[in-house]
Amino acid sequence: METGHGMARVELYEAFAVSAGGGNPAGVVLDARELSDREMLTVAREVGASETAFVTDGDAPHTYRIRYFSPEVEVPFCGHATIATAIALAEHHGDDEMVMLTAAGRVPVRIDHRTDGPHASFTSVPPTITAPSDDVVADALTALRWAPEDLDPRFPAVVSDAGSRHLVLAVATRDRLARLDYDFDALRAVLTGLGAMTAQLFWYASPREIHTRNPFPVGGVVEDPATGSAAAALGGYLRHLGMAHPGDRLVVHQGTDMGRPSEIGVEIGTPEDGITVSRRAVRVEPARRLEHAGRFDAGTSAHYVEHLRRADLSVGTYSIPAGAADGQQPHREDEIYVVTAGGATLWTPTGSIPAPTGAVLFVPAGLPHRFVDVTEDFATLVVFGPAEGTRA
């Protein structure tokens, strides 16, 4: 990706994914020494993930400074990008234990090598819990289009901070959580007033199973499919209430209602310690040309849509719900583009691919992409996966 200092190499990982196309995509730049703040924000916007992490050397061996940018703002700490960065460092440098120097503090990280690949775990800074005013809670409910009776009375509203601040609200039923439909600008105003990054909305299924959703309008993101910092904040909140105790382990399920299922492991530490968050991150498969396009069979599960584009239009990975504010929603399925007329270049964070007439291009779920250098008569046929034979 071009910056004022040359190319920034971006790698993309899906963190906390249950399966391919799940989890939360995170961009990782392992050498950000030459990048300015503006260039980091520009790269984060181009990548389009909820956060991109930028890494430089720290003050000791196996210690790294890391900054996190959403498409709109820098955030002090990001859990899923920490997991992704740790696994990227393990793959590139062989680090199994490391310390991340973040704006929120020192965050130790450990890598465990398992049969399904490396897993990473970080321990957050010790969480702090504060109570928002009744007026703030009322404004949040209005923004969420919830009524007071939609909340679970066992769990008072709080702001929990385990590196990033989150407004934590417990919903009474799984169905109410599934029907999330909120006012983007209004919720952003509430969270900004609190100095919070997201709203951590959860349904308490059991002491070991919790379902969450995580609007992130402050960062220009409609919803995160997996949020490690919010999971740590939630763990600290449950410990604060006495509903979780040191040594307890629980699983946070997130992204299910977005079509990007995610699982976040949470281990409760002592009150003096942070909360440990764990799971794996998998490198997103790059886009590529299908030289033998006849080898895949889309089958009956695929959908065909004709897209006609002018030279001044481009294609994004993200969709905007009707009537909603601009947001970042990763595409949920593999996509195959058949260029039927004209020509263009397929841009992705990990590289660009020429797209002349007749080209067949595979873009895996979760990979940000768009067409650039589009000719006036450019047209494609898009096959939305899954499509047999496209994945490596």
mmCIF file of C-alpha atoms in Angstrom, residues 36-360:
data_model
loop_
_atom_site.group_PDB
_atom_site.id
_atom_site.type_symbol
_atom_site.label_atom_id
_atom_site.label_comp_id
_atom_site.label_asym_id
_atom_site.label_seq_id
_atom_site.Cartn_x
_atom_site.Cartn_y
_atom_site.Cartn_z
ATOM 1 C CA SER A 36 3.230 9.271 10.253
ATOM 2 C CA ASP A 37 -0.020 9.394 12.211
ATOM 3 C CA ARG A 38 -1.861 10.601 9.115
ATOM 4 C CA GLU A 39 -0.405 7.788 7.007
ATOM 5 C CA MET A 40 -1.433 5.201 9.609
ATOM 6 C CA LEU A 41 -4.994 6.526 9.546
ATOM 7 C CA THR A 42 -4.945 6.516 5.747
ATOM 8 C CA VAL A 43 -3.779 2.902 5.683
ATOM 9 C CA ALA A 44 -6.454 1.936 8.224
ATOM 10 C CA ARG A 45 -9.122 3.564 6.066
ATOM 11 C CA GLU A 46 -7.841 1.800 2.974
ATOM 12 C CA VAL A 47 -7.761 -1.583 4.727
ATOM 13 C CA GLY A 48 -11.276 -0.975 6.021
ATOM 14 C CA ALA A 49 -11.077 -3.406 8.946
ATOM 15 C CA SER A 50 -12.412 -2.199 12.293
ATOM 16 C CA GLU A 51 -8.765 -1.790 13.372
ATOM 17 C CA THR A 52 -5.317 -2.025 11.834
ATOM 18 C CA ALA A 53 -2.288 -2.450 14.100
ATOM 19 C CA PHE A 54 1.029 -0.676 13.472
ATOM 20 C CA VAL A 55 4.151 -2.160 15.059
ATOM 21 C CA THR A 56 7.584 -0.754 15.866
ATOM 22 C CA ASP A 57 10.402 -2.059 18.068
ATOM 23 C CA GLY A 58 10.029 -1.632 21.816
ATOM 24 C CA ASP A 59 12.554 -1.011 24.589
ATOM 25 C CA ALA A 60 13.726 -4.613 25.065
ATOM 26 C CA PRO A 61 13.898 -7.936 23.183
ATOM 27 C CA HIS A 62 10.491 -9.409 22.348
ATOM 28 C CA THR A 63 8.872 -6.090 23.210
ATOM 29 C CA TYR A 64 6.926 -4.114 20.626
ATOM 30 C CA ARG A 65 5.214 -0.761 20.482
ATOM 31 C CA ILE A 66 1.825 -1.063 18.895
ATOM 32 C CA ARG A 67 -0.761 1.508 17.844
ATOM 33 C CA TYR A 68 -4.282 0.817 16.646
ATOM 34 C CA PHE A 69 -6.290 2.831 14.131
ATOM 35 C CA SER A 70 -9.906 2.377 13.107
ATOM 36 C CA PRO A 71 -11.016 3.950 9.809
ATOM 37 C CA GLU A 72 -11.917 7.101 11.778
ATOM 38 C CA VAL A 73 -9.824 7.379 14.963
ATOM 39 C CA GLU A 74 -6.864 5.975 16.865
ATOM 40 C CA VAL A 75 -7.924 3.715 19.745
ATOM 41 C CA PRO A 76 -5.847 3.070 22.885
ATOM 42 C CA PHE A 77 -6.160 -0.705 22.809
ATOM 43 C CA CYS A 78 -7.681 -3.309 20.504
ATOM 44 C CA GLY A 79 -7.954 -6.950 21.506
ATOM 45 C CA HIS A 80 -8.542 -8.692 18.191
ATOM 46 C CA ALA A 81 -5.720 -6.766 16.500
ATOM 47 C CA THR A 82 -3.424 -7.699 19.420
ATOM 48 C CA ILE A 83 -4.212 -11.390 18.880
ATOM 49 C CA ALA A 84 -3.631 -10.988 15.133
ATOM 50 C CA THR A 85 -0.364 -9.094 15.607
ATOM 51 C CA ALA A 86 0.990 -11.603 18.111
ATOM 52 C CA ILE A 87 0.364 -14.486 15.718
ATOM 53 C CA ALA A 88 1.900 -12.516 12.845
ATOM 54 C CA LEU A 89 5.018 -11.885 14.977
ATOM 55 C CA ALA A 90 5.154 -15.549 15.927
ATOM 56 C CA GLU A 91 4.944 -16.574 12.274
ATOM 57 C CA HIS A 92 7.545 -14.053 11.095
ATOM 58 C CA HIS A 93 9.966 -13.923 14.046
ATOM 59 C CA GLY A 94 9.269 -17.054 16.088
ATOM 60 C CA ASP A 95 8.278 -15.130 19.230
ATOM 61 C CA ASP A 96 6.306 -17.250 21.721
ATOM 62 C CA GLU A 97 6.212 -14.667 24.502
ATOM 63 C CA MET A 98 6.176 -10.922 24.002
ATOM 64 C CA VAL A 99 5.073 -7.654 25.532
ATOM 65 C CA MET A 100 2.970 -5.106 23.667
ATOM 66 C CA LEU A 101 3.531 -1.481 24.681
ATOM 67 C CA THR A 102 0.145 0.148 24.087
ATOM 68 C CA ALA A 103 -1.337 3.527 24.917
ATOM 69 C CA ALA A 104 -3.261 1.720 27.676
ATOM 70 C CA GLY A 105 -0.154 0.132 29.226
ATOM 71 C CA ARG A 106 2.021 -2.980 28.983
ATOM 72 C CA VAL A 107 0.155 -6.045 27.719
ATOM 73 C CA PRO A 108 1.897 -9.446 27.980
ATOM 74 C CA VAL A 109 1.088 -11.963 25.246
ATOM 75 C CA ARG A 110 1.761 -15.699 24.990
ATOM 76 C CA ILE A 111 1.607 -18.042 21.983
ATOM 77 C CA ASP A 112 0.442 -21.647 22.344
ATOM 78 C CA HIS A 113 1.081 -23.997 19.432
ATOM 79 C CA ARG A 114 -1.850 -26.358 18.886
ATOM 80 C CA THR A 115 -2.945 -28.811 16.249
ATOM 81 C CA ASP A 116 -5.229 -26.235 14.595
ATOM 82 C CA GLY A 117 -2.480 -23.607 14.535
ATOM 83 C CA PRO A 118 -1.093 -21.016 16.937
ATOM 84 C CA HIS A 119 -3.342 -19.511 19.590
ATOM 85 C CA ALA A 120 -2.536 -16.224 21.312
ATOM 86 C CA SER A 121 -3.567 -14.943 24.726
ATOM 87 C CA PHE A 122 -3.101 -11.488 26.178
ATOM 88 C CA THR A 123 -3.674 -10.214 29.696
ATOM 89 C CA SER A 124 -5.296 -6.804 29.798
ATOM 90 C CA VAL A 125 -4.497 -3.980 32.154
ATOM 91 C CA PRO A 126 -6.557 -4.260 35.391
ATOM 92 C CA PRO A 127 -10.137 -3.179 34.558
ATOM 93 C CA THR A 128 -11.804 -0.184 36.138
ATOM 94 C CA ILE A 129 -15.574 0.054 36.568
ATOM 95 C CA THR A 130 -17.614 3.273 36.786
ATOM 96 C CA ALA A 131 -21.348 3.953 36.758
ATOM 97 C CA PRO A 132 -22.856 6.173 34.038
ATOM 98 C CA SER A 133 -25.612 8.586 34.972
ATOM 99 C CA ASP A 134 -29.263 7.655 34.567
ATOM 100 C CA ASP A 135 -29.544 10.269 31.811
ATOM 101 C CA VAL A 136 -26.713 8.659 29.854
ATOM 102 C CA VAL A 137 -28.312 5.223 30.157
ATOM 103 C CA ALA A 138 -31.642 6.679 28.994
ATOM 104 C CA ASP A 139 -29.945 8.305 26.005
ATOM 105 C CA ALA A 140 -28.220 5.014 25.160
ATOM 106 C CA LEU A 141 -31.522 3.130 25.279
ATOM 107 C CA THR A 142 -33.105 5.719 23.014
ATOM 108 C CA ALA A 143 -30.224 5.376 20.535
ATOM 109 C CA LEU A 144 -30.525 1.590 20.639
ATOM 110 C CA ARG A 145 -34.317 1.832 20.272
ATOM 111 C CA TRP A 146 -34.645 -0.248 23.459
ATOM 112 C CA ALA A 147 -37.052 0.145 26.351
ATOM 113 C CA PRO A 148 -35.920 -0.091 30.009
ATOM 114 C CA GLU A 149 -37.667 -3.470 30.284
ATOM 115 C CA ASP A 150 -35.384 -4.823 27.562
ATOM 116 C CA LEU A 151 -32.517 -4.771 30.081
ATOM 117 C CA ASP A 152 -31.658 -7.576 32.518
ATOM 118 C CA PRO A 153 -32.147 -6.095 36.016
ATOM 119 C CA ARG A 154 -29.423 -8.321 37.473
ATOM 120 C CA PHE A 155 -26.764 -6.310 35.656
ATOM 121 C CA PRO A 156 -26.556 -2.539 36.247
ATOM 122 C CA ALA A 157 -25.211 -0.424 33.391
ATOM 123 C CA VAL A 158 -21.515 0.415 33.738
ATOM 124 C CA VAL A 159 -18.559 1.768 31.850
ATOM 125 C CA SER A 160 -15.791 -0.829 31.993
ATOM 126 C CA ASP A 161 -12.225 -0.096 30.900
ATOM 127 C CA ALA A 162 -9.661 -2.868 30.365
ATOM 128 C CA GLY A 163 -7.559 -0.810 27.963
ATOM 129 C CA SER A 164 -10.460 0.771 26.080
ATOM 130 C CA ARG A 165 -13.677 2.106 27.586
ATOM 131 C CA HIS A 166 -16.949 0.331 26.798
ATOM 132 C CA LEU A 167 -20.524 1.050 27.829
ATOM 133 C CA VAL A 168 -21.782 -2.328 29.102
ATOM 134 C CA LEU A 169 -25.492 -3.107 28.942
ATOM 135 C CA ALA A 170 -27.138 -6.481 29.618
ATOM 136 C CA VAL A 171 -30.178 -7.415 27.577
ATOM 137 C CA ALA A 172 -32.901 -9.626 29.025
ATOM 138 C CA THR A 173 -33.411 -11.976 26.049
ATOM 139 C CA ARG A 174 -31.395 -13.431 23.213
ATOM 140 C CA ASP A 175 -34.104 -12.379 20.775
ATOM 141 C CA ARG A 176 -33.807 -8.707 21.752
ATOM 142 C CA LEU A 177 -30.044 -8.896 21.202
ATOM 143 C CA ALA A 178 -30.545 -10.508 17.786
ATOM 144 C CA ARG A 179 -32.856 -7.676 16.665
ATOM 145 C CA LEU A 180 -30.257 -4.923 17.038
ATOM 146 C CA ASP A 181 -31.178 -1.834 14.996
ATOM 147 C CA TYR A 182 -29.788 1.409 16.350
ATOM 148 C CA ASP A 183 -29.376 5.106 15.565
ATOM 149 C CA PHE A 184 -25.737 5.360 14.462
ATOM 150 C CA ASP A 185 -25.239 9.091 15.080
ATOM 151 C CA ALA A 186 -27.131 9.123 18.380
ATOM 152 C CA LEU A 187 -25.180 6.203 19.835
ATOM 153 C CA ARG A 188 -21.912 7.697 18.624
ATOM 154 C CA ALA A 189 -22.768 10.900 20.519
ATOM 155 C CA VAL A 190 -23.510 8.947 23.720
ATOM 156 C CA LEU A 191 -20.276 6.955 23.525
ATOM 157 C CA THR A 192 -18.191 9.993 22.626
ATOM 158 C CA GLY A 193 -19.569 11.817 25.657
ATOM 159 C CA LEU A 194 -18.438 8.920 27.849
ATOM 160 C CA GLY A 195 -15.030 8.695 26.214
ATOM 161 C CA ALA A 196 -16.024 5.128 25.290
ATOM 162 C CA MET A 197 -15.098 3.252 22.146
ATOM 163 C CA THR A 198 -18.027 0.829 21.860
ATOM 164 C CA ALA A 199 -21.211 -0.415 23.444
ATOM 165 C CA GLN A 200 -20.795 -3.949 24.801
ATOM 166 C CA LEU A 201 -24.297 -5.426 24.637
ATOM 167 C CA PHE A 202 -24.609 -8.898 26.152
ATOM 168 C CA TRP A 203 -27.010 -11.685 26.991
ATOM 169 C CA TYR A 204 -26.020 -13.862 29.940
ATOM 170 C CA ALA A 205 -26.776 -17.416 28.791
ATOM 171 C CA SER A 206 -24.925 -19.103 31.679
ATOM 172 C CA PRO A 207 -21.860 -18.561 33.884
ATOM 173 C CA ARG A 208 -19.782 -20.074 31.068
ATOM 174 C CA GLU A 209 -21.564 -18.839 27.906
ATOM 175 C CA ILE A 210 -22.275 -15.211 27.003
ATOM 176 C CA HIS A 211 -23.550 -13.755 23.724
ATOM 177 C CA THR A 212 -22.555 -10.222 22.760
ATOM 178 C CA ARG A 213 -22.914 -7.575 20.059
ATOM 179 C CA ASN A 214 -20.634 -4.592 19.787
ATOM 180 C CA PRO A 215 -21.600 -1.390 17.940
ATOM 181 C CA PHE A 216 -18.555 0.800 17.196
ATOM 182 C CA PRO A 217 -19.907 4.021 15.646
ATOM 183 C CA VAL A 218 -17.082 6.073 17.209
ATOM 184 C CA GLY A 219 -14.699 4.310 14.836
ATOM 185 C CA GLY A 220 -17.051 4.559 11.859
ATOM 186 C CA VAL A 221 -17.984 0.886 12.206
ATOM 187 C CA VAL A 222 -21.615 -0.220 12.457
ATOM 188 C CA GLU A 223 -20.706 -3.371 14.391
ATOM 189 C CA ASP A 224 -17.667 -5.413 15.327
ATOM 190 C CA PRO A 225 -17.934 -9.191 14.820
ATOM 191 C CA ALA A 226 -15.387 -9.919 17.613
ATOM 192 C CA THR A 227 -14.028 -7.462 20.188
ATOM 193 C CA GLY A 228 -11.268 -8.649 22.505
ATOM 194 C CA SER A 229 -10.993 -5.442 24.534
ATOM 195 C CA ALA A 230 -14.754 -5.472 25.172
ATOM 196 C CA ALA A 231 -14.571 -9.145 26.213
ATOM 197 C CA ALA A 232 -11.859 -8.215 28.737
ATOM 198 C CA ALA A 233 -13.989 -5.312 29.960
ATOM 199 C CA LEU A 234 -16.954 -7.667 30.331
ATOM 200 C CA GLY A 235 -14.862 -10.167 32.289
ATOM 201 C CA GLY A 236 -13.767 -7.419 34.649
ATOM 202 C CA TYR A 237 -17.377 -6.325 35.078
ATOM 203 C CA LEU A 238 -18.592 -9.837 35.924
ATOM 204 C CA ARG A 239 -15.760 -10.193 38.461
ATOM 205 C CA HIS A 240 -16.730 -6.819 39.945
ATOM 206 C CA LEU A 241 -20.328 -8.053 40.392
ATOM 207 C CA GLY A 242 -19.188 -11.331 41.945
ATOM 208 C CA MET A 243 -20.698 -13.324 39.070
ATOM 209 C CA ALA A 244 -17.263 -14.546 37.957
ATOM 210 C CA HIS A 245 -14.289 -15.441 40.108
ATOM 211 C CA PRO A 246 -10.513 -15.814 39.662
ATOM 212 C CA GLY A 247 -9.763 -18.929 37.654
ATOM 213 C CA ASP A 248 -13.162 -19.029 35.947
ATOM 214 C CA ARG A 249 -13.173 -19.506 32.194
ATOM 215 C CA LEU A 250 -15.984 -18.507 29.886
ATOM 216 C CA VAL A 251 -16.667 -18.182 26.173
ATOM 217 C CA VAL A 252 -18.004 -15.014 24.590
ATOM 218 C CA HIS A 253 -19.961 -15.654 21.383
ATOM 219 C CA GLN A 254 -20.058 -12.693 19.011
ATOM 220 C CA GLY A 255 -20.652 -12.045 15.314
ATOM 221 C CA THR A 256 -23.283 -14.768 14.966
ATOM 222 C CA ASP A 257 -26.028 -12.318 14.030
ATOM 223 C CA MET A 258 -23.713 -10.725 11.445
ATOM 224 C CA GLY A 259 -22.925 -13.995 9.714
ATOM 225 C CA ARG A 260 -19.319 -13.894 11.033
ATOM 226 C CA PRO A 261 -19.391 -16.290 14.020
ATOM 227 C CA SER A 262 -16.659 -15.703 16.580
ATOM 228 C CA GLU A 263 -15.602 -17.188 19.909
ATOM 229 C CA ILE A 264 -13.495 -15.337 22.461
ATOM 230 C CA GLY A 265 -11.955 -17.171 25.393
ATOM 231 C CA VAL A 266 -11.964 -15.229 28.677
ATOM 232 C CA GLU A 267 -10.145 -16.217 31.871
ATOM 233 C CA ILE A 268 -10.777 -14.272 35.068
ATOM 234 C CA GLY A 269 -7.705 -13.139 37.011
ATOM 235 C CA THR A 270 -7.389 -11.864 40.562
ATOM 236 C CA PRO A 271 -8.708 -8.369 41.345
ATOM 237 C CA GLU A 272 -5.160 -6.994 41.098
ATOM 238 C CA ASP A 273 -4.681 -8.511 37.654
ATOM 239 C CA GLY A 274 -6.131 -8.045 34.211
ATOM 240 C CA ILE A 275 -8.418 -10.372 32.286
ATOM 241 C CA THR A 276 -6.855 -12.926 29.924
ATOM 242 C CA VAL A 277 -8.366 -13.145 26.447
ATOM 243 C CA SER A 278 -7.417 -15.894 24.011
ATOM 244 C CA ARG A 279 -8.075 -17.656 20.723
ATOM 245 C CA ARG A 280 -6.447 -17.952 17.330
ATOM 246 C CA ALA A 281 -6.186 -15.701 14.310
ATOM 247 C CA VAL A 282 -5.826 -16.986 10.764
ATOM 248 C CA ARG A 283 -4.173 -15.174 7.895
ATOM 249 C CA VAL A 284 -6.780 -14.195 5.314
ATOM 250 C CA GLU A 285 -6.252 -15.895 2.005
ATOM 251 C CA PRO A 286 -5.148 -13.435 -0.699
ATOM 252 C CA ALA A 287 -7.204 -12.716 -3.788
ATOM 253 C CA ARG A 288 -5.988 -14.495 -6.921
ATOM 254 C CA ARG A 289 -6.701 -15.181 -10.574
ATOM 255 C CA LEU A 290 -8.411 -18.483 -11.297
ATOM 256 C CA GLU A 291 -6.505 -19.717 -14.309
ATOM 257 C CA HIS A 292 -8.726 -22.776 -14.691
ATOM 258 C CA ALA A 293 -12.105 -21.277 -13.929
ATOM 259 C CA GLY A 294 -13.955 -24.356 -15.108
ATOM 260 C CA ARG A 295 -12.712 -26.338 -12.121
ATOM 261 C CA PHE A 296 -15.195 -24.776 -9.690
ATOM 262 C CA ASP A 297 -18.896 -25.546 -9.505
ATOM 263 C CA ALA A 298 -20.915 -22.810 -7.839
ATOM 264 C CA GLY A 299 -23.873 -25.160 -7.388
ATOM 265 C CA THR A 300 -27.314 -24.155 -6.248
ATOM 266 C CA SER A 301 -26.084 -22.232 -3.177
ATOM 267 C CA ALA A 302 -24.489 -19.461 -5.252
ATOM 268 C CA HIS A 303 -26.225 -16.257 -6.288
ATOM 269 C CA TYR A 304 -25.526 -14.438 -9.533
ATOM 270 C CA VAL A 305 -25.716 -10.658 -9.711
ATOM 271 C CA GLU A 306 -24.877 -8.491 -12.705
ATOM 272 C CA HIS A 307 -22.849 -5.415 -11.768
ATOM 273 C CA LEU A 308 -22.319 -2.639 -14.301
ATOM 274 C CA ARG A 309 -19.843 0.073 -13.356
ATOM 275 C CA ARG A 310 -18.798 3.404 -14.731
ATOM 276 C CA ALA A 311 -15.238 4.657 -14.631
ATOM 277 C CA ASP A 312 -15.963 6.884 -11.637
ATOM 278 C CA LEU A 313 -17.401 4.082 -9.493
ATOM 279 C CA SER A 314 -15.592 1.509 -7.382
ATOM 280 C CA VAL A 315 -16.579 -1.605 -5.481
ATOM 281 C CA GLY A 316 -16.124 -1.874 -1.710
ATOM 282 C CA THR A 317 -16.056 -4.782 0.660
ATOM 283 C CA TYR A 318 -18.546 -3.117 2.937
ATOM 284 C CA SER A 319 -22.282 -2.617 2.708
ATOM 285 C CA ILE A 320 -24.518 0.093 4.137
ATOM 286 C CA PRO A 321 -27.956 -1.028 5.376
ATOM 287 C CA ALA A 322 -30.821 0.909 3.833
ATOM 288 C CA GLY A 323 -31.256 4.176 5.666
ATOM 289 C CA ALA A 324 -28.242 3.597 7.906
ATOM 290 C CA ALA A 325 -25.051 5.590 8.280
ATOM 291 C CA ASP A 326 -21.918 4.580 6.441
ATOM 292 C CA GLY A 327 -20.326 1.647 8.261
ATOM 293 C CA GLN A 328 -17.830 -1.156 7.930
ATOM 294 C CA GLN A 329 -19.386 -4.580 7.398
ATOM 295 C CA PRO A 330 -16.996 -7.259 6.090
ATOM 296 C CA HIS A 331 -18.367 -9.263 3.182
ATOM 297 C CA ARG A 332 -19.453 -12.639 4.449
ATOM 298 C CA GLU A 333 -18.919 -14.967 1.525
ATOM 299 C CA ASP A 334 -16.281 -15.874 -1.005
ATOM 300 C CA GLU A 335 -16.728 -13.902 -4.225
ATOM 301 C CA ILE A 336 -15.724 -14.768 -7.766
ATOM 302 C CA TYR A 337 -15.629 -11.937 -10.312
ATOM 303 C CA VAL A 338 -15.891 -12.775 -14.004
ATOM 304 C CA VAL A 339 -14.896 -9.690 -16.007
ATOM 305 C CA THR A 340 -17.346 -9.633 -18.923
ATOM 306 C CA ALA A 341 -16.356 -6.297 -20.486
ATOM 307 C CA GLY A 342 -13.747 -3.585 -20.213
ATOM 308 C CA GLY A 343 -10.962 -3.781 -17.693
ATOM 309 C CA ALA A 344 -9.795 -2.652 -14.257
ATOM 310 C CA THR A 345 -7.429 -3.547 -11.429
ATOM 311 C CA LEU A 346 -8.596 -5.416 -8.339
ATOM 312 C CA TRP A 347 -7.136 -3.670 -5.267
ATOM 313 C CA THR A 348 -6.651 -5.482 -1.933
ATOM 314 C CA PRO A 349 -4.434 -4.616 1.050
ATOM 315 C CA THR A 350 -2.134 -7.514 0.209
ATOM 316 C CA GLY A 351 -1.676 -6.714 -3.472
ATOM 317 C CA SER A 352 -3.359 -5.706 -6.721
ATOM 318 C CA ILE A 353 -4.362 -7.949 -9.614
ATOM 319 C CA PRO A 354 -5.013 -6.924 -13.243
ATOM 320 C CA ALA A 355 -8.630 -7.543 -14.236
ATOM 321 C CA PRO A 356 -8.954 -7.465 -18.035
ATOM 322 C CA THR A 357 -11.923 -8.833 -19.963
ATOM 323 C CA GLY A 358 -12.178 -12.577 -19.412
ATOM 324 C CA ALA A 359 -10.332 -12.608 -16.084
ATOM 325 C CA VAL A 360 -11.814 -14.724 -13.299
#
